[in-house]
Amino acid sequence: MIERPTRIGVQLAPQHSSMQATIDAAKRLEEMGADAVFGWDHFFPLSGDADGAHFEATTQLAAWAAATERIQLGALVFCNSYRNPDLLADITRTIDHISNGRFIFGIGGGWFERDYEEYGYDFGTVGSRLRSLGESLPRIRARWAKLNPPPMGPMPILIGGKGERKTLPMVAEHADIWHSFVGPGELPHKLDVLRAACEARGRDVAEIEISNGASVRDGIGGVGFERLDALHAAGTRLLTIPLSGDDSPDGYPLDRVQAFLDWRDRKNA
């Protein structure tokens, strides 16, 4: 059994904010001791003013990589549909070098229809998007092996989603981290499915870090961690808090993160 520390990530939604504010927030999270900072891969805000300020994922992540020194970073998650897989492999390898080997490669099938429509991508169906993801992952890994220089180290692959027929088998085949928003009541069943998929491929499910989305409501005032406690008891070790540029008048409310870091430290004591 692999013993993993409990970790806290923060997703800084690149919306309703300036680029400098996102960079400053990433630097501050590093100073606070967060383990990872994530962006997302969309072209328009997902909340608030639908046409509000927004930034592209890969270039923003490169800026974060240059501005920080310790914290891991990545997208939660890249949409497989938006870039040729070989190009995405090259982009992420390059950001990995900018970060000196701190990059997490997160990817999923995609879902936000407006992105597809306005940028000219074929939206297809859930099934077709997941089939495409399954075809892209071997290409991405093969391109990393061909690049000169290659990624700086074993770049962790994070796959987001919870589908039992397509996504979890892909997690078993390719992922180092599995991310979902599955609740504590459903998580044990999903882990059983993932364990069976790993065994069919000769892998130990313990090789995969279990990641889940937290909620700022979980830690208001330093209380209300029952859901996170239950996720942790089921095996989750990476919890990520979502923050947006419009969450408060002052931008990203980073003060909310401290209660989660204290919870992490109690778990790791």
C-alpha positions as MATLAB code, in Angstrom:
seq = 'MIERPTRIGVQLAPQHSSMQATIDAAKRLEEMGADAVFGWDHFFPLSGDADGAHFEATTQLAAWAAATERIQLGALVFCNSYRNPDLLADITRTIDHISNGRFIFGIGGGWFERDYEEYGYDFGTVGSRLRSLGESLPRIRARWAKLNPPPMGPMPILIGGKGERKTLPMVAEHADIWHSFVGPGELPHKLDVLRAACEARGRDVAEIEISNGASVRDGIGGVGFERLDALHAAGTRLLTIPLSGDDSPDGYPLDRVQAFLDWRDRKNA';
ca = [
       0.000    0.000    0.000;
       1.356    3.412   -0.984;
       1.109    5.916    1.863;
       0.275    9.327    0.447;
       0.173   12.659    2.229;
      -2.996   14.676    2.189;
      -2.645   17.617   -0.187;
      -4.584   20.800   -0.890;
      -4.908   22.322   -4.336;
      -6.640   25.542   -5.343;
      -8.291   26.111   -8.708;
      -8.050   29.769   -9.697;
     -10.744   30.173  -12.335;
      -9.233   32.560  -14.936;
     -12.395   34.655  -15.117;
     -13.492   38.124  -13.986;
      -9.940   39.059  -13.078;
      -6.739   40.499  -14.513;
      -3.813   38.333  -15.547;
      -1.621   39.939  -12.912;
      -4.187   39.128  -10.229;
      -4.060   35.439  -11.183;
      -0.241   35.482  -11.080;
      -0.234   37.243   -7.704;
      -2.754   34.714   -6.367;
      -0.629   31.761   -7.522;
       2.440   33.284   -5.841;
       0.512   33.922   -2.627;
      -0.811   30.349   -2.550;
       2.765   29.116   -2.822;
       3.746   31.330    0.115;
       0.810   29.999    2.137;
       1.959   26.417    1.585;
      -0.679   25.090   -0.817;
       0.429   21.993   -2.707;
      -0.953   22.756   -6.165;
      -2.605   25.532   -8.149;
      -4.849   24.735  -11.088;
      -6.479   26.707  -13.866;
      -9.190   25.498  -16.205;
      -9.426   25.151  -19.973;
     -12.336   27.250  -21.207;
     -12.666   30.315  -23.400;
     -15.526   32.040  -21.567;
     -16.588   32.448  -17.930;
     -18.642   29.646  -16.430;
     -20.342   31.896  -13.864;
     -21.190   35.544  -13.503;
     -21.084   37.705  -16.630;
     -20.912   35.192  -19.479;
     -18.900   37.681  -21.555;
     -16.677   38.874  -18.744;
     -12.886   38.915  -18.638;
     -11.290   35.533  -19.296;
      -7.886   34.081  -20.268;
      -6.610   31.068  -22.218;
      -5.227   28.166  -20.205;
      -1.845   27.208  -21.630;
      -0.343   30.690  -21.771;
      -1.662   31.519  -18.317;
      -0.100   28.350  -16.898;
       3.227   29.279  -18.467;
       3.051   32.628  -16.659;
       2.333   30.888  -13.345;
       5.205   28.474  -13.941;
       7.629   31.363  -14.438;
       6.366   33.246  -11.384;
       6.504   30.397   -8.852;
       9.202   28.044   -7.574;
       7.725   25.172   -5.540;
       4.000   24.707   -6.042;
       2.758   22.162   -8.590;
       0.502   23.524  -11.321;
      -1.706   22.418  -14.173;
      -5.160   22.618  -15.715;
      -8.165   21.003  -14.106;
      -8.519   19.919  -16.835;
      -7.409   20.480  -20.455;
     -10.154   19.772  -22.976;
      -8.868   17.133  -25.350;
     -10.872   18.612  -28.252;
      -9.195   22.020  -28.356;
      -5.682   21.094  -29.511;
      -3.986   18.511  -31.646;
      -2.716   15.925  -29.115;
       0.873   16.080  -30.350;
       0.810   19.867  -30.060;
      -0.665   19.649  -26.553;
       2.123   17.246  -25.607;
       4.705   19.771  -26.821;
       3.005   22.702  -25.077;
       2.840   20.893  -21.759;
       6.414   19.621  -22.052;
       7.492   23.227  -22.541;
       5.538   24.457  -19.505;
       7.015   21.574  -17.512;
      10.496   22.920  -18.318;
       9.474   26.486  -17.430;
       8.302   25.146  -14.060;
      11.415   22.998  -13.555;
       9.375   19.790  -13.483;
       6.331   20.866  -11.453;
       3.648   20.401  -14.094;
       0.591   18.139  -13.681;
      -0.980   17.152  -16.990;
      -4.735   17.158  -16.420;
      -7.079   16.203  -19.266;
     -10.706   15.309  -19.906;
     -13.163   14.852  -22.728;
     -14.689   18.351  -22.662;
     -18.267   19.475  -22.071;
     -18.818   23.262  -22.391;
     -20.772   23.640  -25.632;
     -20.213   27.384  -26.041;
     -16.447   26.864  -26.272;
     -16.973   24.430  -29.128;
     -19.486   26.534  -31.005;
     -17.648   29.863  -30.848;
     -14.197   28.441  -31.581;
     -15.324   26.164  -34.375;
     -14.869   22.722  -32.827;
     -17.218   19.808  -33.451;
     -19.153   19.290  -30.216;
     -20.162   15.747  -31.100;
     -21.514   13.598  -28.273;
     -20.246   12.529  -24.876;
     -19.343    9.188  -26.432;
     -17.451   10.679  -29.366;
     -15.534   13.080  -27.119;
     -14.473   10.253  -24.822;
     -13.462    8.068  -27.768;
     -11.300   10.911  -28.998;
      -9.726   11.252  -25.555;
      -8.917    7.546  -25.541;
      -7.213    7.911  -28.926;
      -5.280   11.015  -27.868;
      -3.702    9.736  -24.658;
      -1.328    7.221  -26.325;
      -0.358    9.886  -28.882;
       0.431   12.375  -26.133;
       2.583    9.890  -24.247;
       4.348    8.825  -27.432;
       5.083   12.446  -28.367;
       6.565   13.145  -24.925;
       8.953   10.226  -25.497;
      10.038   11.660  -28.870;
      10.525   15.277  -27.820;
      14.021   16.655  -27.385;
      14.308   17.406  -24.573;
      11.560   15.271  -23.024;
       9.588   16.384  -19.960;
      11.850   16.956  -16.980;
      10.500   13.996  -15.044;
       7.574   11.630  -14.998;
       4.889   14.264  -15.614;
       1.828   13.143  -13.609;
      -1.232   12.482  -15.773;
      -4.510   13.515  -14.168;
      -7.754   12.368  -15.792;
     -11.042   13.955  -14.788;
     -14.429   12.237  -14.896;
     -16.341    9.364  -13.349;
     -17.850    7.260  -16.132;
     -17.499    3.551  -15.473;
     -17.472    2.259  -19.062;
     -14.967    4.653  -20.631;
     -13.380    7.127  -18.226;
     -12.355    4.862  -15.360;
     -10.746    2.313  -17.726;
      -8.725    5.203  -19.206;
      -7.729    6.221  -15.690;
      -6.570    2.670  -15.031;
      -4.595    2.627  -18.268;
      -2.934    6.050  -18.179;
      -3.476    8.120  -15.039;
      -1.367    8.884  -12.003;
      -4.194   10.969  -10.510;
      -7.962   10.474  -10.818;
     -10.056   13.595  -10.252;
     -13.823   13.705   -9.794;
     -16.595   15.391   -7.854;
     -17.969   12.062   -6.644;
     -19.449   12.313   -3.146;
     -18.334   10.174   -0.202;
     -21.361    7.904   -0.525;
     -20.597    7.038   -4.168;
     -16.808    7.027   -3.985;
     -16.279    3.493   -2.589;
     -18.246    1.993   -5.511;
     -16.298    4.039   -8.065;
     -13.048    2.935   -6.444;
     -14.159   -0.693   -6.704;
     -14.737   -0.165  -10.440;
     -11.358    1.525  -10.793;
      -9.659   -1.236   -8.803;
     -11.095   -3.897  -11.103;
     -10.016   -1.931  -14.170;
      -6.494   -1.616  -12.748;
      -6.288   -5.320  -11.942;
      -7.325   -6.156  -15.510;
      -4.311   -4.142  -16.683;
      -1.849   -5.445  -14.109;
      -1.826   -2.238  -12.072;
      -2.297   -1.637   -8.378;
      -4.992    0.978   -7.794;
      -2.776    2.355   -5.012;
      -0.516    3.768   -7.745;
      -3.264    6.309   -8.526;
      -3.747    9.359   -6.309;
      -7.447    9.998   -5.611;
      -8.439   13.624   -6.134;
     -11.726   15.391   -5.491;
     -13.231   18.851   -5.692;
     -13.827   20.576   -2.378;
     -16.187   23.475   -1.751;
     -15.462   26.729   -0.009;
     -18.587   26.011    2.018;
     -16.839   23.006    3.558;
     -14.458   25.179    5.525;
     -16.315   28.390    6.334;
     -15.093   29.521    9.742;
     -12.850   26.468   10.012;
     -15.791   24.108   10.536;
     -17.969   21.946    8.340;
     -15.274   19.498    7.244;
     -17.469   16.428    7.613;
     -17.669   15.867    3.846;
     -13.909   16.187    3.439;
     -13.341   13.857    6.390;
     -15.566   11.270    4.707;
     -13.786   11.663    1.360;
     -10.463   11.320    3.127;
     -11.588    8.186    4.958;
     -12.551    6.678    1.584;
      -9.055    7.291    0.212;
      -9.031   10.820   -1.239;
      -5.685   12.533   -0.753;
      -5.844   15.596   -3.033;
      -8.653   18.079   -2.342;
      -8.977   21.124   -4.584;
     -10.833   24.306   -3.649;
     -12.412   26.379   -6.443;
     -11.961   30.155   -6.366;
     -13.032   32.738   -8.937;
     -12.072   36.337   -9.562;
     -15.636   37.412   -8.779;
     -15.909   35.559   -5.445;
     -15.343   38.774   -3.484;
     -14.887   42.518   -4.126;
     -11.135   42.061   -3.596;
     -10.783   39.233   -6.123;
      -9.647   35.755   -5.176;
     -10.524   35.222   -1.464;
      -7.312   33.428   -0.570;
      -7.981   33.810    3.149;
     -10.530   30.991    2.791;
      -7.737   28.566    1.948;
      -6.036   28.647    5.342;
      -8.681   26.520    7.068;
      -8.140   23.819    4.434;
      -4.377   23.942    4.907;
      -4.865   23.559    8.664;
      -7.179   20.574    8.019;
      -4.503   19.044    5.755;
      -1.850   19.487    8.411;
      -4.033   17.752   10.994;
      -4.482   14.808    8.639;
      -0.736   14.599    8.009;
       0.295   14.939   11.676;
];
